[in-house]
Amino acid sequence: MIVQIILCGDTFMSTAFEKTLIDAVNDDSFLSTITELYHQDEVSFLNEVINIHNAQKIDLVSEFKKTLKSDDSIDFFLMCAIFEKVLPKINAPVIEVMRCVRHLVVEAGNDSLGGGVLQSVMEFCKKNVSLIDSALSYALREEFQSFNFVTCIIIAGCQLDPKGCVKKAIDLCQQKDDIVIANIIRGLSRLDYRKNDIPIEDILTMIETVILNRKNTNILSVSLNTVLNIHIQTNVY
């Protein structure tokens, strides 16, 4: 059994574990292999698989993008849960991460994944401002038009660089379509405004301008929600 090869007591034998994963990638059995391994020692498994990926010996994003809900050999939602746990700690091209996340959400269909996978995207992007900028740029592409990455990226960006991200958000609200604007403001509604480094007045001015210039009920709804959240947290406005 695989477990007998890679486990020694409660400790993973890293070399054997690495070989097992690489062999599984090569024979296209990665997902079914990790289904068995994960349950043996979750913490060690996650640490090892992250290290092997970051050493560029396997590509976790590429492998998880093969996950299909119709595949009876795996537990689809377990695969999604594992991906959520490893994502914040791996190095990978942000656009490939976004494509993988979109794939998993589409595969889940009506059986929603909840907010866990998008929370993981936020944690992944929060490594540095450059990742936030790239993710936001990609999120505005046509290929992601039907999938809202914008909100979670705005939240992540404002946690990492509040003034810089709010400025980007305001600039985008001056030039993008109503759906993008609503998603940006939705992201701004979920910030912790008790922190002094968020430029609240700039946000309120932008919202007032958008409401006056865009006759859109969705924008109005998320705008009012954002203003209410700011008022509740800070007694401003």
Backbone as a ProteinNet text record, in pm:
[ID]
protein_1_A
[PRIMARY]
MIVQIILCGDTFMSTAFEKTLIDAVNDDSFLSTITELYHQDEVSFLNEVINIHNAQKIDLVSEFKKTLKSDDSIDFFLMCAIFEKVLPKINAPVIEVMRCVRHLVVEAGNDSLGGGVLQSVMEFCKKNVSLIDSALSYALREEFQSFNFVTCIIIAGCQLDPKGCVKKAIDLCQQKDDIVIANIIRGLSRLDYRKNDIPIEDILTMIETVILNRKNTNILSVSLNTVLNIHIQTNVY
[TERTIARY]
84.3	0	87.9	30.8	103.3	144	53.3	79.8	203.5	221.5	336.1	466.9	458.6	579	622.9	527.5	566.3	556	501.5	488.5	582.9	640.4	722.7	676.2	593.1	529.4	436.1	458.9	376.5	450.8	564.7	648	654.9	637.7	646.3	792.6	817.5	949.4	952.3	1013.4	999.6	1040.7	1149.9	1197.4	1097.8	1049	951.6	820.5	781.2	658.2	669.1	782.8	805.8	799	864.3	862.5	720.5	645.6	508.2	424.4	439.5	362.9	405.9	536.3	585.5	539.5	548.6	500.9	351	276.3	131.3	97.9	176.6	158.3	186.8	294.8	336.2	236.7	171.6	74.5	-70.3	-85	-217.1	-308.2	-249.1	-329.8	-311.1	-269.6	-236.7	-354.9	-470.9	-586.3	-630.3	-634.8	-673.8	-566.7	-440.6	-331.4	-338.9	-358.6	-361.7	-487.8	-591.9	-711.8	-676.8	-593.5	-552.8	-452.4	-358.1	-251.4	-299.9	-391.7	-435.6	-489.8	-561.4	-626.3	-528.5	-405.7	-311.4	-245.8	-209.7	-142	-158.4	-268.9	-306.6	-199.3	-147.5	-51.1	76.7	130.6	253	230	115.3	82.1	83.2	13.5	3.8	140.3	220.2	353.4	440.5	437.7	522.4	479.8	349.5	302.8	328.4	318.1	350.5	499	584.6	728.7	768.3	708.3	741.7	696.1	579.6	532.7	625.7	657.9	740.4	882.8	924.1	1053.7	1042.2	922.1	892.7	907.4	879	885.9	748.9	643.5	509.1	438.5	327.3	248.9	108.9	87.8	-39.9	-156.8	-136.4	-246.3	-291.9	-196.1	-228.5	-302.3	-258.9	-321.7	-463.7	-482.1	-615.7	-712.9	-658.9	-745.1	-806.3	-755	-810.2	-926.8	-954.7	-1058.8	-1196	-1266.4	-1401.1	-1498.9	-1610.3	-1711.3	-1765.7	-1762.4	-1816.3	-1719.7	-1598.1	-1497.2	-1524.2	-1568.3	-1604.6	-1484.2	-1363.7	-1244.6	-1193.7	-1252	-1208.4	-1329.1	-1300.3	-1400.6	-1380.4	-1468.1	-1451.2	-1434.9	-1520.8	-1516.6	-1396.1	-1344.4	-1218.2	-1104.6	-1103.5	-1000.9	-1005	-1125.6	-1139.8	-1089.8	-1120.3	-1076.2	-923.9	-860.9	-714.6	-655	-712.4	-662.8	-674	-785.3	-802.6	-692.3	-652	-552.5	-411.2	-378.4	-241.7	-223.4	-330.3	-318.1	-244.8	-278.6	-211.4	-59.8	-9.3	132.7	214.6	151	227.9	263.6	366.2	404	352	279.2	220.8	179.3	174.1	123.5	-20.6	-48.2	-179.8	-290.7	-264.6	-370.9	-407.6	-308.6	-339	-416.6	-385.8	-462.7	-608.3	-628.6	-764	-840.2	-771.6	-836.9	-875	-789.4	-817.5	-936.7	-938.6	-1049.4	-1180.6	-1178	-1299.6	-1347.2	-1252.9	-1287.9	-1356.4	-1300.2	-1356.1	-1495.9	-1514.3	-1645	-1749	-1710	-1801.6	-1836.8	-1736.2	-1760.8	-1856.1	-1841.7	-1927.9	-2073.3	-2095.2	-2231	-2319.3	-2436.1	-2531.8	-2486.4	-2393.8	-2336.9	-2222.8	-2257.7	-2162	-2044.9	-1926.8	-1807.5	-1804.7	-1897.1	-1893.7	-1782.4	-1748	-1649.1	-1506.1	-1486.8	-1353.4	-1252	-1288.8	-1192.9	-1155.7	-1250.8	-1220	-1139.3	-1163.6	-1080.6	-936.3	-917	-782.2	-717.3	-795.5	-743.8	-695.7	-772.7	-733.1	-600.6	-587.6	-463.9	-346.3	-370.7	-266.7	-218.2	-311.4	-276.7	-210.3	-236.1	-184.8	-34.7	31.7	176.4	249.4	203	266.9	175.6	206	123.7	125.3	237.3	248.2	146	126.9	26.7	-114	-141.6	-271.8	-294.4	-194.6	-207	-231.4	-155.7	-171	-308.5	-350.4	-479.3	-593.8	-585.4	-691.2	-695.2	-578.2	-571.8	-633.5	-598.6	-654.4	-804.8	-849.9	-990.9	-1080.3	-1023.2	-1099.9	-1100.1	-1028.5	-1025.4	-1159.2	-1180.9	-1306.4	-1326.9	-1218.3	-1233.1	-1288.5	-1275.6	-1328.8	-1452.2	-1509.6	-1620.7	-1739.7	-1762.9	-1878.7	-1846.7	-1725.6	-1683	-1626.8	-1680.2	-1640.5	-1518.6	-1400.3	-1279	-1253.2	-1314.4	-1282.6	-1304.7	-1417.4	-1450.6	-1345.1	-1307.3	-1211.6	-1072.5	-1037.5	-906.6	-902.8	-1012.4	-1020.3	-1005.7	-1072.5	-1061.7	-917.3	-855.5	-716.7	-623.6	-643.4	-556.9	-566.5	-687.4	-706.1	-650.1	-640.6	-577.7	-425.8	-371.9	-226.8	-177.1	-247.7	-208.3	-335	-394.8	-526.4	-531.8	-438.9	-444.8	-423.8	-327.4	-298.7	-412.8	-472.9	-580.7	-708.4	-737.6	-855.8	-841.5	-721.3	-698.7	-725.5	-675.6	-701.9	-852	-919.9	-1063.7	-1139.4	-1102.2	-1167.6	-1142.7	-1019.8	-987.6	-1069.5	-1082.5	-1158.6	-1306.5	-1358	-1499.6	-1531.2	-1429.5	-1449.7	-1452.9	-1414.3	-1399.4	-1460.5	-1499.2	-1547.6	-1700.4	-1751.3	-1896.2	-1962.6	-2095.4	-2171.5	-2144.4	-2126.4	-2103.1	-1972	-1866.7	-1736.3	-1743.2	-1808.8	-1821.7	-1894	-2001.7	-2076.1	-1988.6	-1909.7	-1822.2	-1710.3	-1660.3	-1557.8	-1616.8	-1731.9	-1795	-1835.3	-1875.1	-1906.2	-1782.4	-1666	-1541.9	-1514.8	-1539.5	-1517.3	-1613.8	-1728.6	-1826.5	-1780.9	-1681.2	-1641.3	-1509.6	-1468.8	-1343.7	-1365.7	-1256.4	-1259.4	-1224.1	-1325.6	-1304.8	-1261.6	-1244.9	-1193.2	-1043.9	-982.7	-839.6	-820.9	-728	-713.1	-651.9	-597	-525.9	-613.8	-744.7	-835	-890	-870.9	-916.1	-1068.2	-1139	-1285.2	-1347.5	-1299.4	-1359.2	-1348.9	-1237.1	-1221.3	-1323.6	-1347.3	-1444.8	-1585.4	-1620.4	-1753.9	-1776.4	-1675.4	-1686.1	-1706.5	-1631.1	-1645.5	-1784.3	-1835.4	-1967.6	-2074.6	-2063.3	-2160.4	-2159.7	-2041.6	-2028.6	-2087.3	-2057.6	-2107.3	-2259.9	-2318	-2464	-2529.9	-2471	-2527.6	-2514.9	-2403.7	-2376	-2425.3	-2448.1	-2488.5	-2627.3	-2723.4	-2860.2	-2878.3	-2818.9	-2817.1	-2855.8	-2960.1	-3010.5	-2912.2	-2835.6	-2736.9	-2626.6	-2578.1	-2476.5	-2530.9	-2655.3	-2715.9	-2723.7	-2763.3	-2777.6	-2644.1	-2539	-2410	-2347.8	-2377.8	-2325.9	-2385.8	-2517.2	-2583.8	-2533.3	-2508.8	-2456.1	-2317.2	-2234.8	-2099.6	-2104.2	-2188.2	-2200.9	-2251.7	-2349.1	-2402.1	-2294.1	-2214	-2106.2	-2004.2	-1971.5	-1878.1	-1936	-2064	-2128.6	-2131.6	-2166.2	-2173.2	-2038.4	-1933.6	-1799.6	-1735	-1769.4	-1691.7	-1778.1	-1910	-1999.6	-1972.2	-1912.6	-1887.8	-2002.2	-2046.4	-2146.7	-2284
-119.9	0	125	233.6	360.2	404.4	387.9	433	365.4	237.6	164.2	213.8	269.5	319.4	452.8	539.7	676.8	712.9	624.6	656.9	574.3	641.3	571.6	621.9	544.3	593.7	706.1	823.8	940.1	1038.9	1002.3	1095.4	1056.1	1154.7	1129.1	1109.3	1007.2	987.9	1069.8	1188.2	1288.3	1238	1165	1119.4	1024.4	929.1	834.2	903.6	998.3	1073.4	1153.1	1218.9	1297.6	1210.1	1094.9	1003.6	955.5	926.6	881.3	986.2	1112.5	1218.5	1240.2	1240.9	1261.5	1147.5	1025	909.9	922	970.6	984.7	1088.7	1196.2	1297.4	1235.7	1160.3	1103.1	1000.6	926.8	827	875	1006.3	1070.6	1013.9	985.5	935.9	1023.2	1146.1	1235.2	1253.3	1283.4	1315.3	1195.7	1079	960.4	923	949.7	920.7	1008.5	1137.6	1226.4	1206	1151.7	1119.2	1021	922.6	823.2	881.1	959	1009.5	1113.2	1196.1	1307.7	1261.9	1153.4	1108.5	1047.1	1015.7	949.4	1046	1164.5	1262.3	1398	1465.4	1586.4	1694.3	1723.7	1833.6	1804.1	1685.3	1648.3	1644	1591.3	1585.6	1725.2	1819.1	1954	2020.4	2008.3	2068.7	2011	1879.6	1814.3	1849.4	1846.2	1871.5	2016.6	2108.8	2250	2264.5	2200.4	2208.7	2151.1	2037.8	1974.5	2061.8	2122.3	2214.3	2334.4	2396.5	2517.3	2488.8	2363.4	2322.5	2293.5	2316.4	2302.1	2157.5	2063.8	1922.4	1869.3	1935	1908.8	2043.1	2043.6	2166.2	2141	2183	2157.2	2222.4	2343.3	2414.3	2338.2	2293.2	2216.2	2087.2	2021.1	1894.7	1916	2016.3	2040.2	2089.9	2148	2194.1	2076.3	1955.4	1835.1	1776.7	1835.7	1782.6	1793.3	1680.4	1676	1621.5	1687.1	1641.9	1504.7	1472.9	1345.6	1228.2	1255.2	1150.3	1072.3	949.8	868.7	818.2	833.2	783.2	880.2	998.9	1099.2	1159.3	1224.9	1304.3	1448.8	1495.8	1629	1737.6	1736.3	1844.2	1832.6	1712.5	1697.6	1759.6	1737.6	1797.8	1950.1	2004.9	2150.4	2199.5	2123.1	2161.4	2158.2	2057.2	2049.7	2167.3	2197.6	2309.8	2440.9	2459.8	2580.1	2592.5	2479.3	2481.6	2506.5	2455.7	2472.4	2603.5	2656	2772.4	2891.2	2933.1	3052.4	3038.2	2913.7	2892.5	2848.5	2841.4	2799.2	2918.3	2898.4	2997.1	2949.6	3036.5	2997.5	3123.1	3115.7	3229.9	3259.7	3384.7	3418.2	3390.2	3406.8	3382.5	3234.3	3145.7	3002.2	2964	3029.4	3008.3	3048.7	3162.8	3212	3118.6	3066.6	2972.5	2843.1	2798.9	2677	2697.6	2809.9	2840.2	2849.1	2917.5	2927.7	2788.6	2704.2	2567.4	2492.4	2501.4	2428	2478.2	2609.6	2666.6	2625.7	2628.6	2586.8	2438.9	2356.5	2213.5	2189.2	2267.6	2250	2278.8	2372.6	2403.9	2449	2389.4	2427.9	2388.2	2291.7	2253	2349.2	2465	2574.5	2537.3	2591.3	2570.9	2664.9	2759.6	2856.9	2959.1	3032.5	3138.6	3093.6	2964.8	2918.2	2933.8	2899.6	2904.5	3049	3141.9	3282.3	3343.3	3296.4	3338.6	3296	3177.7	3129.9	3213	3255.4	3345.5	3475.2	3527.9	3650.7	3631.8	3521.2	3496.1	3476.1	3410.3	3391.8	3526.5	3615.8	3745.3	3839.8	3819.3	3910.7	3896.4	3809.4	3795.5	3924.9	3996.9	4124.6	4206.4	4335.5	4427.6	4390.7	4340.2	4302.6	4195.5	4098.2	3994.8	4053.1	4146.7	4213.5	4284.7	4359.7	4434.7	4341.3	4232.1	4136.1	4070.7	4028.6	3961.9	4054.2	4179.7	4275	4299.1	4308	4325.9	4207.1	4086.5	3966	3954.5	3994	3981.5	4063.2	4165	4252.4	4202.1	4092.8	4036.6	3973.5	3961.9	3905.9	3761.4	3683.9	3542.7	3524.9	3627.9	3620.3	3708.5	3752.1	3846.5	3792.8	3662.1	3603.3	3553.7	3581.2	3531.2	3647.7	3669.8	3786.4	3758.7	3786	3786.7	3924.8	4025.8	4164.6	4192.4	4148	4178.7	4127	3999.8	3943.9	4005	4044.4	4106.2	4246.4	4319.7	4452.3	4439.5	4341.8	4320.6	4289.3	4197.1	4159.2	4277.9	4352.8	4467.6	4574.4	4598.2	4700.7	4657	4527.2	4478	4493.6	4484.6	4491.2	4634.3	4709.8	4847.1	4931.3	4973.2	5039.7	5162	5253.1	5375.4	5348	5262.1	5231.6	5158.6	5063.9	4985.2	5067.1	5150.9	5237	5330.8	5382.8	5469.1	5393.6	5269.4	5188.1	5165	5135.3	5109.6	5232.3	5349.6	5473.6	5499.7	5478.8	5498.1	5404.8	5280.1	5182.3	5218.4	5275.7	5312.6	5429	5494.4	5604.5	5558.4	5432.5	5391.1	5255.5	5176.9	5042.3	5036.4	4918	4902.8	4883.6	4879.8	4879.2	4755.3	4639.5	4516.5	4523.8	4570.4	4583.8	4684.9	4796.2	4899.7	4844.7	4771.3	4713.2	4615.7	4536.2	4439.7	4508.4	4618.8	4697.2	4753.6	4815.2	4875.5	4766.8	4650.6	4537.6	4499.3	4501.4	4474	4579.1	4705.6	4814.4	4805.5	4742	4731	4634.5	4551.8	4445.9	4476.3	4601.1	4638.6	4669.7	4666.6	4705	4853.5	4937.2	5082.1	5139.7	5053.9	5103	5128.5	5081	5105.4	5244	5318.4	5458.9	5482.9	5376.9	5399.1	5381.8	5362.8	5354.4	5493.9	5544.1	5680.7	5686.3	5697.3	5689.7	5802	5922	6035.4	6017.2	5962.2	5937.2	5834.9	5733	5629.5	5689.1	5767.5	5826.8	5922.7	6000.2	6092.6	6015	5906.6	5823.8	5764.1	5711.6	5650.3	5753.1	5872.2	5977.5	6009.2	6017.9	6046.7	5935.6	5810.9	5695.6	5688.9	5711	5705.3	5811.2	5928.6	6036.1	6009.2	5945.1	5927.1	5795.3	5695.7	5562.8	5530.7	5526.8	5495.7	5344	5279.1	5133.9	5088.6	5006.1	4967.7	4879.3	4798	4712.1	4797.7	4894.1	4986.3	5063.3	5109.1	5182.8	5096.3	4971	4880.6	4857.1	4822.4	4794.5	4922.4	5034.8	5162.9	5197.7	5180.5	5208.6	5114.6	4991.6	4894.2	4935	4984.5	5028.8	5149.6	5247.1	5367.7	5330.4	5240.5	5197	5128.3	5045.5	4975.4	5074.9	5175.4	5279.4	5353.1	5387.7	5461.3	5378.6	5251.4	5163.9	5152.6	5143.2	5121.6	5249.5	5364.2	5485.8	5605.1	5596.4	5709.7	5825.8	5793.8	5895.5	5892	6010.5	6024.8	5990.6
0	0	0	-50.9	-56	83.1	180.6	316.9	373.4	345.9	399.5	338.2	222.3	155.7	213.6	243	274.8	421.9	503	643.7	729.8	825.2	923.8	1059.6	1127	1247.9	1209.7	1270.5	1238.8	1150	1097.4	1021.5	874.8	788.7	645.9	605.5	525.7	466.7	338.3	345.2	240.2	102.6	94.6	-36	-101.4	-24.3	-77.9	-111.6	-27.2	-50.9	-180.2	-197.6	-318.5	-443.1	-438.3	-552	-581.2	-474.4	-491.9	-565.1	-525.5	-589.5	-733.8	-758.6	-895	-985.9	-936	-1014	-1040.8	-942.5	-959.7	-1066.1	-1069.1	-1174.1	-1310.8	-1319.5	-1447.7	-1501.5	-1410.8	-1459.5	-1444.6	-1422.3	-1419.8	-1311	-1195.6	-1083.3	-959.4	-979.6	-868.3	-773.4	-827.7	-743.3	-659.5	-719.6	-643.5	-540.9	-573.2	-480.2	-356.2	-375.7	-259.1	-176.7	-236.5	-158.8	-48.2	-80.4	19.3	118.2	67.8	154.1	255	213	295.5	430.9	432.1	555.2	655.4	612.7	702.2	800.2	749.7	835.3	768.1	799.4	725.7	729.7	847.9	861.5	784.2	802.3	731	580.5	541.5	400	338.1	400.3	345	336.1	442	441.1	330.4	316.8	216.9	75.2	50.4	-86	-126.3	-32	-59.5	-91.9	-12.7	-36.1	-171.5	-207.7	-335.4	-452.2	-437.7	-542.2	-554.6	-441.6	-444.7	-490.4	-483.5	-540	-690.2	-743.3	-887.1	-936.7	-848.6	-887.9	-930.7	-886.6	-935.5	-950.7	-1023.3	-1041.8	-986.1	-861.6	-795.7	-868.2	-916.5	-982.3	-1106.1	-1184.5	-1304.4	-1270	-1163.2	-1124.5	-1072	-988.3	-934.2	-1040.7	-1146.1	-1255.4	-1331.6	-1306.5	-1368.9	-1288.6	-1173	-1085.4	-1150.4	-1155.2	-1211.7	-1108.4	-1095.5	-1000.2	-1038.2	-1166.6	-1215.2	-1197.4	-1151.5	-1134.2	-1005.5	-1018.9	-903.1	-823.6	-879	-810.1	-703.8	-698.1	-601	-529.3	-418.4	-348.1	-393.8	-480.5	-540.9	-435.9	-335	-236.4	-143.5	-125.8	-52.5	-133	-265.3	-350.3	-339.6	-342.2	-330.7	-195.2	-90.1	44.5	55.9	-4.4	-2.2	-78.6	-194	-273.2	-195.3	-125.9	-43.9	61.3	118	225.9	174.4	56.1	6	-68.7	-128.5	-216.6	-153.8	-31.5	22.2	36.6	39.3	68.1	-52.7	-169.9	-287.6	-374	-454.7	-555.5	-690.2	-759.6	-887.1	-962.6	-1096.2	-1174.4	-1134.6	-1102.6	-1049.2	-1149.7	-1276.8	-1375.2	-1380.7	-1360.4	-1359	-1233.4	-1123.2	-1000.7	-1022.6	-1085.1	-1110.1	-1203.9	-1303.4	-1395.4	-1324.3	-1234.3	-1158.9	-1065.9	-996.5	-905.5	-982.3	-1095	-1176.7	-1218.8	-1259	-1299.2	-1185.6	-1064.5	-950.3	-915.1	-920.7	-888.5	-992.6	-1119.2	-1225.7	-1210.7	-1179.9	-1160.2	-1043.3	-936.8	-819.3	-853.2	-943.8	-988	-874	-866.1	-761.9	-621.8	-614.8	-484.5	-452.3	-408.5	-392.7	-303.8	-339.5	-257.3	-137.9	-134.3	-26.6	-49.6	54.7	38.9	61.5	94.7	130.4	19.9	-102	-211.3	-244.6	-236.7	-262.9	-148.2	-25.9	87	64.1	7.6	-22.9	-132.2	-230.1	-333.8	-270.5	-177.3	-107.4	-34.9	37.1	110.9	15.2	-96.7	-197.9	-250.4	-280.9	-340.3	-241.1	-111.8	-10.2	15.5	-62.4	-44.6	-75.5	-178.8	-213.3	-303.8	-315.1	-393.9	-541.1	-588.9	-729.7	-767	-677.6	-702.4	-707.7	-617.3	-617	-749.8	-795.4	-920.5	-1038.8	-1044.2	-1153.1	-1149.7	-1029	-1015	-1055.8	-1016	-1050.4	-1200.8	-1261.1	-1406.3	-1479.5	-1436.2	-1499.2	-1473.8	-1354.7	-1319.7	-1411.8	-1473.2	-1562.7	-1706.8	-1732.4	-1867.3	-1904.7	-2034	-2083.1	-2036.7	-2025.9	-1988.9	-1847.7	-1763.3	-1627.2	-1609.1	-1720	-1714.6	-1635.8	-1645.5	-1578.8	-1437.7	-1391.1	-1259.8	-1179.9	-1062.8	-983.9	-895.9	-951.4	-869.9	-811.2	-871.3	-837.2	-688.9	-634.9	-495.6	-398.2	-412.6	-316.1	-334	-456.1	-478.6	-418.4	-430.5	-367.6	-216.2	-157.1	-11.9	26.5	-46.5	-17.4	-34.9	-142.2	-170	-62.5	-14.4	88.5	223.1	246.1	368.9	362	240.7	223.9	204.5	121.5	87.4	73	185.2	181.1	89.1	103.8	25.1	-123.7	-154.5	-294	-361.2	-290.4	-350	-363.8	-265.7	-277	-395.9	-417.4	-533.1	-663.7	-673.5	-792.8	-810.3	-698.6	-703.4	-754	-703.7	-745.9	-893.9	-938.5	-1080.4	-1169.1	-1126.9	-1206.3	-1211.8	-1103.9	-1101.4	-1194.8	-1243.2	-1336.7	-1482.1	-1504.9	-1644	-1676.9	-1578.6	-1605.8	-1610	-1650.8	-1664.5	-1528.3	-1529.9	-1405.8	-1320.4	-1385.2	-1309	-1233.3	-1300.2	-1235.4	-1121.8	-1144.7	-1042	-918.8	-942.3	-830.3	-752	-821.6	-754.2	-676.6	-728.9	-658	-528.9	-538.9	-420.7	-321	-372.5	-283.8	-202.2	-266.7	-194.8	-88.5	-122	-26.1	91.9	71.6	180.1	288.8	258	350.9	423.1	421.2	487	635.1	708.7	849.3	856.4	864.2	860.1	994.8	1093.3	1221.2	1214.4	1105.8	1086.1	1025.2	1078.8	1041.9	904.3	841.5	716.2	592	610.2	495.3	466.3	345	310.2	291	402.3	399.9	317.1	332.8	260.9	109.9	64.1	-79.5	-128.4	-47.9	-83.6	-88.7	11	15.3	-100.8	-135.1	-248.9	-378.8	-395.4	-515.2	-523.6	-411.1	-409.9	-446	-392.1	-423.3	-572.2	-631	-774.1	-858.9	-818.7	-894.6	-890	-773.3	-760.3	-849	-854.5	-934.9	-1085.1	-1123.6	-1266.7	-1324	-1237.9	-1284.9	-1230	-1314.1	-1271	-1272.4	-1171.1	-1166.5	-1026.1	-1016.6	-884.5	-807	-878.7	-811.4	-749.6	-826.2	-773.6	-654.2	-665.3	-554.7	-429.5	-446.1	-331.5	-260.5	-336.9	-272.7	-218.1	-281.2	-232.7	-97.4	-86	42	150.5	114.6	210.4	258.6	166.1	201.8	294	258.8	342	481.4	486.2	616.1	698.9	635.7	706.1	761	680.4	726.2	846.2	837.2	947.1	1075.9	1063.5	1181	1249.1	1168.7	1225.3	1276.9	1214.1	1244.7	1283	1266.5	1288.4	1195.9	1078.1	976	876.4	830	724.2	777.3
[MASK]
+++++++++++++++++++++++++++++++++++++++++++++++++++++++++++++++++++++++++++++++++++++++++++++++++++++++++++++++++++++++++++++++++++++++++++++++++++++++++++++++++++++++++++++++++++++++++++++++++++++++++++++++++++++++++++++++++++++++++++++

